[in-house]
PDB file of C-alpha atoms in Angstrom:
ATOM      1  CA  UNK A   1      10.460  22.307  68.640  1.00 66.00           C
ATOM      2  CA  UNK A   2      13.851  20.293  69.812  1.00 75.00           C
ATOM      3  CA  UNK A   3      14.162  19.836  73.474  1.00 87.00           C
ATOM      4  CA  UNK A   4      17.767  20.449  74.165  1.00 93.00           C
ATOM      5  CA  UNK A   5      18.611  20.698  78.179  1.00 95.00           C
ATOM      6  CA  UNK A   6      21.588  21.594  80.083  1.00 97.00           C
ATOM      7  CA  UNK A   7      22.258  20.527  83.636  1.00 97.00           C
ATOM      8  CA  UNK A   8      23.168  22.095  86.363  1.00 96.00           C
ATOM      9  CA  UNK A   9      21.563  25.399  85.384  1.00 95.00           C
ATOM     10  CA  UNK A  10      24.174  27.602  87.678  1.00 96.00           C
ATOM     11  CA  UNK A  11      27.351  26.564  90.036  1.00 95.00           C
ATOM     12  CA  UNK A  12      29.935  27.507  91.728  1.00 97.00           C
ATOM     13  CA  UNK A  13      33.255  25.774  92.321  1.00 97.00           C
ATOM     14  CA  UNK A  14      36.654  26.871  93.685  1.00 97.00           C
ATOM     15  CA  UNK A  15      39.019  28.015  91.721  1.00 97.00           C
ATOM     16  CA  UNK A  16      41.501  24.668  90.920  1.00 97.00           C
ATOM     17  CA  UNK A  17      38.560  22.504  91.317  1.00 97.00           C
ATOM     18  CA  UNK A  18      37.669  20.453  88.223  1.00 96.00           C
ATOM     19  CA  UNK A  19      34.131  20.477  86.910  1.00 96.00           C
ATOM     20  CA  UNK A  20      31.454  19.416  84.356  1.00 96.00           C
ATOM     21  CA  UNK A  21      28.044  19.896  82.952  1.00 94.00           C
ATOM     22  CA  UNK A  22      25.729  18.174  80.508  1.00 98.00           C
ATOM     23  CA  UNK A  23      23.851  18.568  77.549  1.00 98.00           C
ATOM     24  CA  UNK A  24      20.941  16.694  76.442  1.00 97.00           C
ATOM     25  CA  UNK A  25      20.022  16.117  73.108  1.00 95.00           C
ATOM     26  CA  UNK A  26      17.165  14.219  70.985  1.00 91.00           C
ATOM     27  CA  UNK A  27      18.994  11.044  70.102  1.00 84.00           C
ATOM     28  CA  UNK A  28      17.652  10.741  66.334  1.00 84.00           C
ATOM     29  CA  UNK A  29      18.372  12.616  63.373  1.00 84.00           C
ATOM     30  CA  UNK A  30      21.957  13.753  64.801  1.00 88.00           C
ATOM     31  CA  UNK A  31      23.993  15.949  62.260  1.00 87.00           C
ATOM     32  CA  UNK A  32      26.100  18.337  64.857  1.00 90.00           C
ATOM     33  CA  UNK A  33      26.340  19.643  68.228  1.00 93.00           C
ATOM     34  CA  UNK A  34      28.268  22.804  69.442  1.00 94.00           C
ATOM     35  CA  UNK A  35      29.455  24.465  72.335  1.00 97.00           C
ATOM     36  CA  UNK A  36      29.678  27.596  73.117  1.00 97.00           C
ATOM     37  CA  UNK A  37      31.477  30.012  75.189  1.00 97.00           C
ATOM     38  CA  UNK A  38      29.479  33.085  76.502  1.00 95.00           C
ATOM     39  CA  UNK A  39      30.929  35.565  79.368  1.00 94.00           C
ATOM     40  CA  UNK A  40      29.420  38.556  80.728  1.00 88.00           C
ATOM     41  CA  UNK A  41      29.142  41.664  78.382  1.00 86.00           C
ATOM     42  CA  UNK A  42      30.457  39.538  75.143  1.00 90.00           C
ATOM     43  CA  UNK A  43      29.336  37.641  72.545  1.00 91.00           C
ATOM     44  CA  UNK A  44      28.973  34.087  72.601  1.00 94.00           C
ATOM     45  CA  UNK A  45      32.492  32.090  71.062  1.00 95.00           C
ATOM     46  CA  UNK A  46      32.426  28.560  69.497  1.00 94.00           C
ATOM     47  CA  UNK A  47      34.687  26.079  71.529  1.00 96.00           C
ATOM     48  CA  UNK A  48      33.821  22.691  70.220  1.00 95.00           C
ATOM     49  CA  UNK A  49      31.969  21.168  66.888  1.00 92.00           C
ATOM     50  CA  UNK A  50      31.032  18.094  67.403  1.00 92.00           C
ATOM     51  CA  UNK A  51      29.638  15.224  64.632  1.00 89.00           C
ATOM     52  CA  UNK A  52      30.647  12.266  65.637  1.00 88.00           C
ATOM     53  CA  UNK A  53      29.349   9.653  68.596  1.00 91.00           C
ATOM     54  CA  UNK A  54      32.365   8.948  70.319  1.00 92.00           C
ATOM     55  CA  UNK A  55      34.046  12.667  69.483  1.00 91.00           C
ATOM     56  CA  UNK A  56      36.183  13.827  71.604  1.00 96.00           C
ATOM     57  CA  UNK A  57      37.899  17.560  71.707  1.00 95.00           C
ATOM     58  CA  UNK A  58      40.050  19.372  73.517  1.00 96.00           C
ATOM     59  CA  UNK A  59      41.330  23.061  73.875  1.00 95.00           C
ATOM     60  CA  UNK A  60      43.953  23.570  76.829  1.00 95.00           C
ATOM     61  CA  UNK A  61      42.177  23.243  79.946  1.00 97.00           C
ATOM     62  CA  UNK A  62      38.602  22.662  78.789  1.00 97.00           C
ATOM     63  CA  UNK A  63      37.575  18.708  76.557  1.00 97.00           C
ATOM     64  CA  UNK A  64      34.219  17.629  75.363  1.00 98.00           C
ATOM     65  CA  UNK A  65      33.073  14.580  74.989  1.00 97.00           C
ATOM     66  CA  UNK A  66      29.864  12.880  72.628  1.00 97.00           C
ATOM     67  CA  UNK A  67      27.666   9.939  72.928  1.00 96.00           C
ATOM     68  CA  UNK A  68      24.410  10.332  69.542  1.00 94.00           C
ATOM     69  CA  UNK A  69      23.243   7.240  70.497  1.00 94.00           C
ATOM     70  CA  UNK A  70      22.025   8.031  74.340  1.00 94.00           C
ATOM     71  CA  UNK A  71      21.656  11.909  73.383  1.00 95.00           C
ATOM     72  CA  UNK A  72      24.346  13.929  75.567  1.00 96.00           C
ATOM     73  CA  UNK A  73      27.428  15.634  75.385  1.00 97.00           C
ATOM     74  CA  UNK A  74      29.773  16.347  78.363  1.00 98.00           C
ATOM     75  CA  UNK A  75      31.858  19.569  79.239  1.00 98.00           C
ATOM     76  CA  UNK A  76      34.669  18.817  81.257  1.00 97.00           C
ATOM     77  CA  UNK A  77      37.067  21.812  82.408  1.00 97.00           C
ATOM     78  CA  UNK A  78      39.941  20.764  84.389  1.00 97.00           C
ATOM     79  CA  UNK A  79      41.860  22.898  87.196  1.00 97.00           C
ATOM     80  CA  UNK A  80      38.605  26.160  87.284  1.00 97.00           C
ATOM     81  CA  UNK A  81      40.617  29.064  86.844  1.00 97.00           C
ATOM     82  CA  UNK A  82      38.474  32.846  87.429  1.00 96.00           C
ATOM     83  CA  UNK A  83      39.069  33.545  83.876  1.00 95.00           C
ATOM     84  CA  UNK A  84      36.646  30.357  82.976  1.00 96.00           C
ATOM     85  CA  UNK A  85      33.541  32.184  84.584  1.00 97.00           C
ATOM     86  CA  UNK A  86      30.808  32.800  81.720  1.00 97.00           C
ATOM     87  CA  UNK A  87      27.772  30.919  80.585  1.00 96.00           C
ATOM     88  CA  UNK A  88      28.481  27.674  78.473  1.00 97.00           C
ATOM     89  CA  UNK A  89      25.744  26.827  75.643  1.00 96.00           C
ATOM     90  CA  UNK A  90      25.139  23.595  73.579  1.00 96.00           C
ATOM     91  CA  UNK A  91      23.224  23.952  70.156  1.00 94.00           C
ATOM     92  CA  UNK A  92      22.043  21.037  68.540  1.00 93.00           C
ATOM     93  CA  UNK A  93      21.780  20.657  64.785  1.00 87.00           C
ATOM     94  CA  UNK A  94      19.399  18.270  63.393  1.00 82.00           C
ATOM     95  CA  UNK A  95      18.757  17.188  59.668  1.00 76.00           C
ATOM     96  CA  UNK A  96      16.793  20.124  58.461  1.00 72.00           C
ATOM     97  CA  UNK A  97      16.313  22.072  60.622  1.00 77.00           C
ATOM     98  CA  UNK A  98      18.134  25.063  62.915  1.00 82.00           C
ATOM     99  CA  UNK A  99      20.155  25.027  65.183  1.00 88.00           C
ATOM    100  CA  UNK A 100      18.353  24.717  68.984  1.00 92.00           C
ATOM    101  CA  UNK A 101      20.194  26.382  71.763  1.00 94.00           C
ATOM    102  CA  UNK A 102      20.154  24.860  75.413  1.00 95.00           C
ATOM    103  CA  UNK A 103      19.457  27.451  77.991  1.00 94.00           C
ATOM    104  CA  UNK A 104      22.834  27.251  79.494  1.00 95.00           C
ATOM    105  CA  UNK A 105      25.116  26.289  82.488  1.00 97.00           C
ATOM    106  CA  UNK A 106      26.072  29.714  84.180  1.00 96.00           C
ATOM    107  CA  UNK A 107      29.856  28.687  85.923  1.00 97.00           C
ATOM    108  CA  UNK A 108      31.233  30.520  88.598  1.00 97.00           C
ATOM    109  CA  UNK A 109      34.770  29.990  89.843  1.00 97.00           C
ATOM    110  CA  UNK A 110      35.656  31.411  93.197  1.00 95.00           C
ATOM    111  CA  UNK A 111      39.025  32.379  93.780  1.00 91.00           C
TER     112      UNK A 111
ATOM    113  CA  UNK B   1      38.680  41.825  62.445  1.00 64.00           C
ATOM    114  CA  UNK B   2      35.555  43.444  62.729  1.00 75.00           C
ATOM    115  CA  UNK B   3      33.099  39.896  62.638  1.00 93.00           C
ATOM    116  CA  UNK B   4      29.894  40.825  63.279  1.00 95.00           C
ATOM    117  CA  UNK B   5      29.065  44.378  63.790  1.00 95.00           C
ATOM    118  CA  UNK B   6      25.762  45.106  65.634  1.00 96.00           C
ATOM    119  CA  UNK B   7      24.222  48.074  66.827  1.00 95.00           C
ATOM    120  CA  UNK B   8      23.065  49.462  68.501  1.00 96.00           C
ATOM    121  CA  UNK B   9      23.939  48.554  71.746  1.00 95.00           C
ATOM    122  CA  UNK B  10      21.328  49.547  73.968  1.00 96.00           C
ATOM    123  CA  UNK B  11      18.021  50.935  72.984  1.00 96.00           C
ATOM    124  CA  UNK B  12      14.451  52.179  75.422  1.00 97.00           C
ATOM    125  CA  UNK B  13      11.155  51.973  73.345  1.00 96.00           C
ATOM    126  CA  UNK B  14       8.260  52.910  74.742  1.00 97.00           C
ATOM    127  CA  UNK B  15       4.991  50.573  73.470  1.00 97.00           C
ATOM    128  CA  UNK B  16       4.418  50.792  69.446  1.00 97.00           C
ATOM    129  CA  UNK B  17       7.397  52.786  68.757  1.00 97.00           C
ATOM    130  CA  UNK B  18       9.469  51.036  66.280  1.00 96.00           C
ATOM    131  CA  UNK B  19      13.483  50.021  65.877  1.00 96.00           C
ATOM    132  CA  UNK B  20      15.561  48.481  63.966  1.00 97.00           C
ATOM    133  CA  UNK B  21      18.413  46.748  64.919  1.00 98.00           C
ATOM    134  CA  UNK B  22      21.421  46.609  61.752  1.00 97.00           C
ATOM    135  CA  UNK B  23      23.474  43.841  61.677  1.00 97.00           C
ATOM    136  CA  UNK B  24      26.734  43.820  58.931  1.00 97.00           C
ATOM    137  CA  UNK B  25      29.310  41.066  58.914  1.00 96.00           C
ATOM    138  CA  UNK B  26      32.852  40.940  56.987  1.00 95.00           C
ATOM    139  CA  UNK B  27      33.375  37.110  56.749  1.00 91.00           C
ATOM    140  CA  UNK B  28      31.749  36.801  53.256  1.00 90.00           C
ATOM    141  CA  UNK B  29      29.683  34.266  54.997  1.00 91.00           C
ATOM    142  CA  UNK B  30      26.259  33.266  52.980  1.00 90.00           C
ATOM    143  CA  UNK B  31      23.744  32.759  56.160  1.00 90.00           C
ATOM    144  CA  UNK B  32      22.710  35.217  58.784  1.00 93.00           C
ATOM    145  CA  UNK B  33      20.762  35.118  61.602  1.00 95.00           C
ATOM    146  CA  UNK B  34      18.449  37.021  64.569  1.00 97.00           C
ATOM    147  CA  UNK B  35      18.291  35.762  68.320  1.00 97.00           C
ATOM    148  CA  UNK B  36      16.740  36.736  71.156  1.00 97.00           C
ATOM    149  CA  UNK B  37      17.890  35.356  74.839  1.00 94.00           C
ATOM    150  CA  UNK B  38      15.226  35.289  77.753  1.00 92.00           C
ATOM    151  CA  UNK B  39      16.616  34.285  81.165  1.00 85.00           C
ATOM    152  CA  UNK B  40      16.251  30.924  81.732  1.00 82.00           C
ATOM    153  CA  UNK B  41      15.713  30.231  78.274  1.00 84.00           C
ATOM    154  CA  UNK B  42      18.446  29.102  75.454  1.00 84.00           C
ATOM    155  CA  UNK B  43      19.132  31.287  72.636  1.00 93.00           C
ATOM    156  CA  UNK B  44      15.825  31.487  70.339  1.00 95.00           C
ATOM    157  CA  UNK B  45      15.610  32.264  66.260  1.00 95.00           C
ATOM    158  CA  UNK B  46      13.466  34.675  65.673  1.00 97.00           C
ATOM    159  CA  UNK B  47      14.450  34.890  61.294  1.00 97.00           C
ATOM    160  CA  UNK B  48      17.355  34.041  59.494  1.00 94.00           C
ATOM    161  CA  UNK B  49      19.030  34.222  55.979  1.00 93.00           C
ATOM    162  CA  UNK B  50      20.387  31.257  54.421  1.00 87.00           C
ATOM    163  CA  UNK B  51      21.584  33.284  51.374  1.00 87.00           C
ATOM    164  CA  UNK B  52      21.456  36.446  49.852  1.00 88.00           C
ATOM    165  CA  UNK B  53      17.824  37.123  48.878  1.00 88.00           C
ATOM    166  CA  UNK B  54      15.895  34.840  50.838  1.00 92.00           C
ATOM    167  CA  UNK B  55      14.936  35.180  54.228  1.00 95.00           C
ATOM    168  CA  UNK B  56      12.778  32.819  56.553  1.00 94.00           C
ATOM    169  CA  UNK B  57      10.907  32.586  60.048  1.00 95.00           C
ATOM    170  CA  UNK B  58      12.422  31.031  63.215  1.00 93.00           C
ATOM    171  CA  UNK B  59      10.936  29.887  66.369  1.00 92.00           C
ATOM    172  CA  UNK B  60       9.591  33.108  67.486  1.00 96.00           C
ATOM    173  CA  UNK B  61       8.992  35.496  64.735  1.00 97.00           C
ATOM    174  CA  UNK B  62       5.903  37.781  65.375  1.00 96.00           C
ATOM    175  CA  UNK B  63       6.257  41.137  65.846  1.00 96.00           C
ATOM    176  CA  UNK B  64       9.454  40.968  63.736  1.00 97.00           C
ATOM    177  CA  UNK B  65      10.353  41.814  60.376  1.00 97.00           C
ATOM    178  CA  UNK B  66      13.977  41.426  58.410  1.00 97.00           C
ATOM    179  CA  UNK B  67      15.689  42.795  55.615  1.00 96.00           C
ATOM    180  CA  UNK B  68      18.540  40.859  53.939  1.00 95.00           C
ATOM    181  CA  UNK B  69      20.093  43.949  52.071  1.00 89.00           C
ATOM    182  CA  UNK B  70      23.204  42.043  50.700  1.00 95.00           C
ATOM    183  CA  UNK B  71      25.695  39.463  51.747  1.00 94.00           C
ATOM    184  CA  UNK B  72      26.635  41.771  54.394  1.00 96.00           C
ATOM    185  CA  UNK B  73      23.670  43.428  55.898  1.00 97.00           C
ATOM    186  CA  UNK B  74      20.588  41.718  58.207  1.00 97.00           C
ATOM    187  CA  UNK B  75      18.524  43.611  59.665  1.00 97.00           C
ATOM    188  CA  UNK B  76      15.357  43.218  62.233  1.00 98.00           C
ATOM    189  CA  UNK B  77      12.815  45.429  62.525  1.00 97.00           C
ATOM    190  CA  UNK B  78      10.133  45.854  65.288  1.00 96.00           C
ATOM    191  CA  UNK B  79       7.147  47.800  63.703  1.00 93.00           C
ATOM    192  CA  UNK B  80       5.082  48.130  66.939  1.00 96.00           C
ATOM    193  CA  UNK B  81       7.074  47.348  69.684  1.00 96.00           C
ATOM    194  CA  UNK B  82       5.570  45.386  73.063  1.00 97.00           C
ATOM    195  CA  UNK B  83       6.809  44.748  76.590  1.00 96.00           C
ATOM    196  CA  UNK B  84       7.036  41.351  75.701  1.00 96.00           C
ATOM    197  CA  UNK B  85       9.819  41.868  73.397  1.00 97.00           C
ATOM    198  CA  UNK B  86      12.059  43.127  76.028  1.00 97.00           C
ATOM    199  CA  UNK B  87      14.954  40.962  75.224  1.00 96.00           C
ATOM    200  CA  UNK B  88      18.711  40.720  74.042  1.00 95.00           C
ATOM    201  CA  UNK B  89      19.250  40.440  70.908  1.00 97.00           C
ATOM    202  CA  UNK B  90      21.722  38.638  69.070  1.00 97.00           C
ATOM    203  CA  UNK B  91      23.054  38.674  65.168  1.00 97.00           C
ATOM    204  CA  UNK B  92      25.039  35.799  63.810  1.00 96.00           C
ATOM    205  CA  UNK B  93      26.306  34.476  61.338  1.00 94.00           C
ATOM    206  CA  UNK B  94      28.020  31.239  59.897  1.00 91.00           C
ATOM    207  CA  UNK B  95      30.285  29.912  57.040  1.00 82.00           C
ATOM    208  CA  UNK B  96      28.040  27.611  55.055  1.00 64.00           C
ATOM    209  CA  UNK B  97      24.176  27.308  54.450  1.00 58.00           C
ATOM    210  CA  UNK B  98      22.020  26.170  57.449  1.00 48.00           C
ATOM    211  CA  UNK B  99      22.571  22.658  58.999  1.00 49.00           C
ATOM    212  CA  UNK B 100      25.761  21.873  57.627  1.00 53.00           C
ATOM    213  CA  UNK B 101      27.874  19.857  60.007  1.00 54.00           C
ATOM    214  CA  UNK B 102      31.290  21.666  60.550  1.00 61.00           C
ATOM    215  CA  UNK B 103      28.946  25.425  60.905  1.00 81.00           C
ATOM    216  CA  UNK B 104      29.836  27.298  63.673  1.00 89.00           C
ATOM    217  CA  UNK B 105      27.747  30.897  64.939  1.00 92.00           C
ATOM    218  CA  UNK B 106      30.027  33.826  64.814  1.00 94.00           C
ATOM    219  CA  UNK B 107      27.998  36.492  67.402  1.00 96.00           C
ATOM    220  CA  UNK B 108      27.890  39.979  67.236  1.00 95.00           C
ATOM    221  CA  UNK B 109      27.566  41.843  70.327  1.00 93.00           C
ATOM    222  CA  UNK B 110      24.448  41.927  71.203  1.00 94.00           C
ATOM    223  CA  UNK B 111      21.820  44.675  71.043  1.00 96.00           C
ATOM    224  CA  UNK B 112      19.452  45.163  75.375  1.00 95.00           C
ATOM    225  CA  UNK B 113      16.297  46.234  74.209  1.00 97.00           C
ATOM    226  CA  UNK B 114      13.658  47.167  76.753  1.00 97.00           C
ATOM    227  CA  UNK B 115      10.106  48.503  76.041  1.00 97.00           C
ATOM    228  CA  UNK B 116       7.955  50.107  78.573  1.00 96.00           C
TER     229      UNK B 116
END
Protein backbone atom coordinates (compact mmCIF):
# COMPACT_ATOMS: atom_id res chain seq x y z
CA UNK A 1 0.00 0.00 0.00
CA UNK A 2 1.18 3.75 -1.21
CA UNK A 3 2.06 6.04 1.56
CA UNK A 4 0.61 9.31 0.53
CA UNK A 5 0.72 12.13 3.52
CA UNK A 6 -0.66 15.49 3.88
CA UNK A 7 0.69 18.11 6.22
CA UNK A 8 -0.66 20.09 8.46
CA UNK A 9 -3.52 17.73 9.29
CA UNK A 10 -5.99 20.80 10.49
CA UNK A 11 -5.51 24.86 10.62
CA UNK A 12 -6.86 27.77 11.01
CA UNK A 13 -6.01 31.10 9.43
CA UNK A 14 -7.76 34.49 9.18
CA UNK A 15 -9.76 35.23 6.69
CA UNK A 16 -7.35 37.36 3.93
CA UNK A 17 -4.44 35.46 5.14
CA UNK A 18 -2.69 33.38 2.47
CA UNK A 19 -1.96 29.73 3.11
CA UNK A 20 -0.60 26.30 2.03
CA UNK A 21 -0.35 22.64 2.66
CA UNK A 22 1.56 19.67 1.31
CA UNK A 23 1.27 16.46 -0.13
CA UNK A 24 3.67 13.74 -0.11
CA UNK A 25 3.99 11.27 -2.59
CA UNK A 26 6.26 8.05 -3.45
CA UNK A 27 8.67 9.58 -5.91
CA UNK A 28 8.79 6.49 -8.46
CA UNK A 29 6.38 5.21 -10.79
CA UNK A 30 4.55 8.78 -11.06
CA UNK A 31 1.55 8.77 -13.60
CA UNK A 32 -0.92 11.55 -11.85
CA UNK A 33 -1.75 13.36 -8.82
CA UNK A 34 -5.10 15.14 -7.93
CA UNK A 35 -6.59 17.42 -5.68
CA UNK A 36 -9.52 17.55 -4.32
CA UNK A 37 -12.01 19.79 -2.85
CA UNK A 38 -14.22 18.37 0.03
CA UNK A 39 -16.56 20.74 2.35
CA UNK A 40 -18.82 19.76 5.00
CA UNK A 41 -22.04 17.80 3.99
CA UNK A 42 -20.83 17.47 0.10
CA UNK A 43 -19.09 15.44 -2.00
CA UNK A 44 -15.60 15.70 -2.71
CA UNK A 45 -14.85 18.10 -6.23
CA UNK A 46 -11.69 17.74 -8.42
CA UNK A 47 -9.63 21.09 -8.49
CA UNK A 48 -6.36 20.18 -10.04
CA UNK A 49 -4.89 17.08 -12.30
CA UNK A 50 -1.64 17.05 -12.21
CA UNK A 51 1.08 14.84 -14.58
CA UNK A 52 3.77 16.67 -15.01
CA UNK A 53 7.03 17.57 -12.60
CA UNK A 54 7.14 21.11 -12.83
CA UNK A 55 3.03 21.49 -13.37
CA UNK A 56 1.66 24.23 -12.36
CA UNK A 57 -2.34 25.14 -12.14
CA UNK A 58 -4.39 27.62 -11.21
CA UNK A 59 -8.19 28.32 -10.58
CA UNK A 60 -8.96 32.00 -9.28
CA UNK A 61 -7.73 32.25 -5.90
CA UNK A 62 -6.39 28.75 -5.26
CA UNK A 63 -2.66 27.30 -7.65
CA UNK A 64 -0.91 24.04 -7.27
CA UNK A 65 2.25 23.35 -7.82
CA UNK A 66 4.39 19.68 -8.65
CA UNK A 67 7.82 18.46 -8.09
CA UNK A 68 7.83 13.88 -9.21
CA UNK A 69 11.23 13.89 -8.65
CA UNK A 70 11.34 14.82 -4.65
CA UNK A 71 7.61 13.42 -4.26
CA UNK A 72 5.28 16.51 -3.23
CA UNK A 73 2.80 18.72 -4.45
CA UNK A 74 1.92 22.15 -2.94
CA UNK A 75 -1.58 23.86 -2.39
CA UNK A 76 -1.32 27.39 -2.28
CA UNK A 77 -4.65 29.55 -1.72
CA UNK A 78 -4.14 33.16 -1.76
CA UNK A 79 -6.28 35.93 0.20
CA UNK A 80 -8.51 32.78 2.71
CA UNK A 81 -11.88 33.78 2.12
CA UNK A 82 -14.83 31.74 4.64
CA UNK A 83 -16.16 30.22 1.58
CA UNK A 84 -12.61 28.21 1.19
CA UNK A 85 -13.29 26.22 4.52
CA UNK A 86 -13.56 22.32 3.64
CA UNK A 87 -11.12 19.47 3.70
CA UNK A 88 -8.52 19.42 0.74
CA UNK A 89 -7.38 15.76 -0.49
CA UNK A 90 -4.43 14.64 -2.75
CA UNK A 91 -4.75 11.16 -4.57
CA UNK A 92 -1.89 9.75 -6.09
CA UNK A 93 -1.99 7.58 -9.19
CA UNK A 94 0.72 5.22 -9.80
CA UNK A 95 1.40 2.85 -12.86
CA UNK A 96 -1.05 0.12 -12.14
CA UNK A 97 -2.47 0.59 -9.60
CA UNK A 98 -5.48 2.88 -7.80
CA UNK A 99 -5.67 5.78 -6.92
CA UNK A 100 -4.35 6.37 -2.95
CA UNK A 101 -6.03 9.14 -1.11
CA UNK A 102 -4.05 11.29 1.55
CA UNK A 103 -5.97 11.71 4.71
CA UNK A 104 -6.46 15.35 4.25
CA UNK A 105 -5.73 18.99 5.37
CA UNK A 106 -9.01 20.18 7.20
CA UNK A 107 -8.79 24.41 6.53
CA UNK A 108 -10.52 26.71 8.56
CA UNK A 109 -10.78 30.39 7.72
CA UNK A 110 -11.90 32.71 10.45
CA UNK A 111 -13.63 35.67 9.53
CA UNK B 1 -27.00 17.14 -13.89
CA UNK B 2 -27.67 14.45 -11.70
CA UNK B 3 -23.65 12.90 -11.50
CA UNK B 4 -23.59 10.44 -9.15
CA UNK B 5 -26.68 9.49 -7.40
CA UNK B 6 -26.24 7.63 -4.05
CA UNK B 7 -28.49 6.54 -1.53
CA UNK B 8 -29.26 6.27 0.79
CA UNK B 9 -28.17 8.87 2.82
CA UNK B 10 -28.10 7.75 6.21
CA UNK B 11 -28.69 4.26 7.37
CA UNK B 12 -28.58 2.42 11.48
CA UNK B 13 -27.80 -1.40 11.31
CA UNK B 14 -27.72 -3.19 14.14
CA UNK B 15 -24.80 -6.23 14.07
CA UNK B 16 -25.43 -8.90 11.06
CA UNK B 17 -28.23 -7.10 9.55
CA UNK B 18 -27.46 -6.45 6.02
CA UNK B 19 -27.62 -3.18 3.45
CA UNK B 20 -26.98 -2.25 0.44
CA UNK B 21 -25.95 0.90 -0.62
CA UNK B 22 -27.07 1.71 -4.76
CA UNK B 23 -24.98 3.80 -6.55
CA UNK B 24 -26.22 5.03 -10.44
CA UNK B 25 -24.28 7.58 -12.43
CA UNK B 26 -25.38 9.50 -15.81
CA UNK B 27 -21.90 10.39 -17.26
CA UNK B 28 -21.67 7.21 -19.45
CA UNK B 29 -18.46 6.82 -17.65
CA UNK B 30 -16.88 3.04 -17.91
CA UNK B 31 -15.27 2.74 -14.16
CA UNK B 32 -16.97 2.92 -10.83
CA UNK B 33 -15.96 2.83 -7.56
CA UNK B 34 -16.73 2.21 -3.46
CA UNK B 35 -14.96 4.29 -0.59
CA UNK B 36 -15.07 4.37 2.78
CA UNK B 37 -13.54 7.51 4.92
CA UNK B 38 -12.35 6.88 8.63
CA UNK B 39 -11.28 10.02 10.52
CA UNK B 40 -7.89 10.53 10.30
CA UNK B 41 -7.58 8.33 7.50
CA UNK B 42 -7.63 9.25 3.53
CA UNK B 43 -10.30 7.98 1.42
CA UNK B 44 -9.94 3.97 1.18
CA UNK B 45 -11.20 1.49 -1.91
CA UNK B 46 -13.01 -0.97 -0.71
CA UNK B 47 -14.10 -2.54 -4.78
CA UNK B 48 -14.32 -0.97 -7.92
CA UNK B 49 -15.44 -1.49 -11.62
CA UNK B 50 -13.20 -0.75 -14.36
CA UNK B 51 -15.88 -1.70 -16.95
CA UNK B 52 -19.08 -3.10 -17.33
CA UNK B 53 -18.89 -6.74 -16.18
CA UNK B 54 -15.93 -6.95 -14.20
CA UNK B 55 -15.51 -5.97 -10.82
CA UNK B 56 -12.36 -6.16 -8.45
CA UNK B 57 -11.14 -5.80 -4.68
CA UNK B 58 -9.61 -2.61 -3.20
CA UNK B 59 -7.68 -1.97 -0.14
CA UNK B 60 -10.23 -2.98 2.28
CA UNK B 61 -12.74 -5.32 0.91
CA UNK B 62 -14.00 -7.88 3.56
CA UNK B 63 -17.23 -7.84 4.65
CA UNK B 64 -18.22 -6.30 1.28
CA UNK B 65 -19.74 -7.48 -1.73
CA UNK B 66 -20.62 -5.47 -5.24
CA UNK B 67 -22.78 -5.76 -8.05
CA UNK B 68 -21.93 -4.00 -11.35
CA UNK B 69 -25.55 -4.18 -12.86
CA UNK B 70 -24.76 -2.05 -16.02
CA UNK B 71 -22.81 0.97 -17.04
CA UNK B 72 -24.89 2.83 -14.70
CA UNK B 73 -25.46 0.92 -11.56
CA UNK B 74 -22.68 -0.14 -8.58
CA UNK B 75 -23.73 -1.36 -5.86
CA UNK B 76 -22.15 -2.55 -2.27
CA UNK B 77 -23.54 -4.84 -0.21
CA UNK B 78 -22.84 -5.64 3.52
CA UNK B 79 -24.12 -9.27 4.17
CA UNK B 80 -23.43 -9.29 7.96
CA UNK B 81 -22.82 -6.05 9.06
CA UNK B 82 -20.07 -5.19 12.10
CA UNK B 83 -19.29 -2.17 14.26
CA UNK B 84 -16.24 -1.94 12.52
CA UNK B 85 -17.80 -0.95 9.37
CA UNK B 86 -19.22 2.13 10.79
CA UNK B 87 -18.04 4.43 8.14
CA UNK B 88 -18.98 6.95 5.25
CA UNK B 89 -19.30 5.76 2.31
CA UNK B 90 -18.51 7.10 -0.90
CA UNK B 91 -19.45 6.11 -4.79
CA UNK B 92 -17.43 7.46 -7.64
CA UNK B 93 -16.86 7.39 -10.67
CA UNK B 94 -14.43 8.53 -13.55
CA UNK B 95 -14.18 9.07 -17.38
CA UNK B 96 -11.67 6.49 -18.53
CA UNK B 97 -10.44 3.01 -17.22
CA UNK B 98 -8.35 3.00 -13.97
CA UNK B 99 -4.93 4.82 -13.86
CA UNK B 100 -5.22 6.85 -16.77
CA UNK B 101 -3.53 10.19 -16.36
CA UNK B 102 -6.08 13.04 -17.11
CA UNK B 103 -8.99 10.72 -14.68
CA UNK B 104 -10.62 12.66 -12.33
CA UNK B 105 -13.32 11.06 -9.31
CA UNK B 106 -16.73 12.44 -9.77
CA UNK B 107 -18.37 11.74 -5.93
CA UNK B 108 -21.69 11.03 -5.10
CA UNK B 109 -22.94 12.14 -1.89
CA UNK B 110 -22.06 10.01 0.39
CA UNK B 111 -24.01 7.33 2.27
CA UNK B 112 -23.23 7.61 7.16
CA UNK B 113 -23.57 4.20 8.01
CA UNK B 114 -23.40 3.24 11.67
CA UNK B 115 -23.83 -0.30 13.16
CA UNK B 116 -24.42 -0.96 16.74
Amino acid sequence: ILNVEQSPQSLHVQEGDSTNFTCSFPSSNFYALHWYRWETAKSPEALFVMTLNGDEKKKGRISATLNTKEGYSYLYIKGSQPEDSATYLCAFGNYGQNFVFGPGTRLSVLP
Amino acid sequence: NAGVTQTPKFQVLKTGQSMTLQCAQDMNHNSMYWYRQDPGMGLRLIYYSASEGTTDKGEVPNGYNVSRLNKREFSLRLESAAPSQTSVYFCASSERDMGAANEKLFFGSGTQLSVL
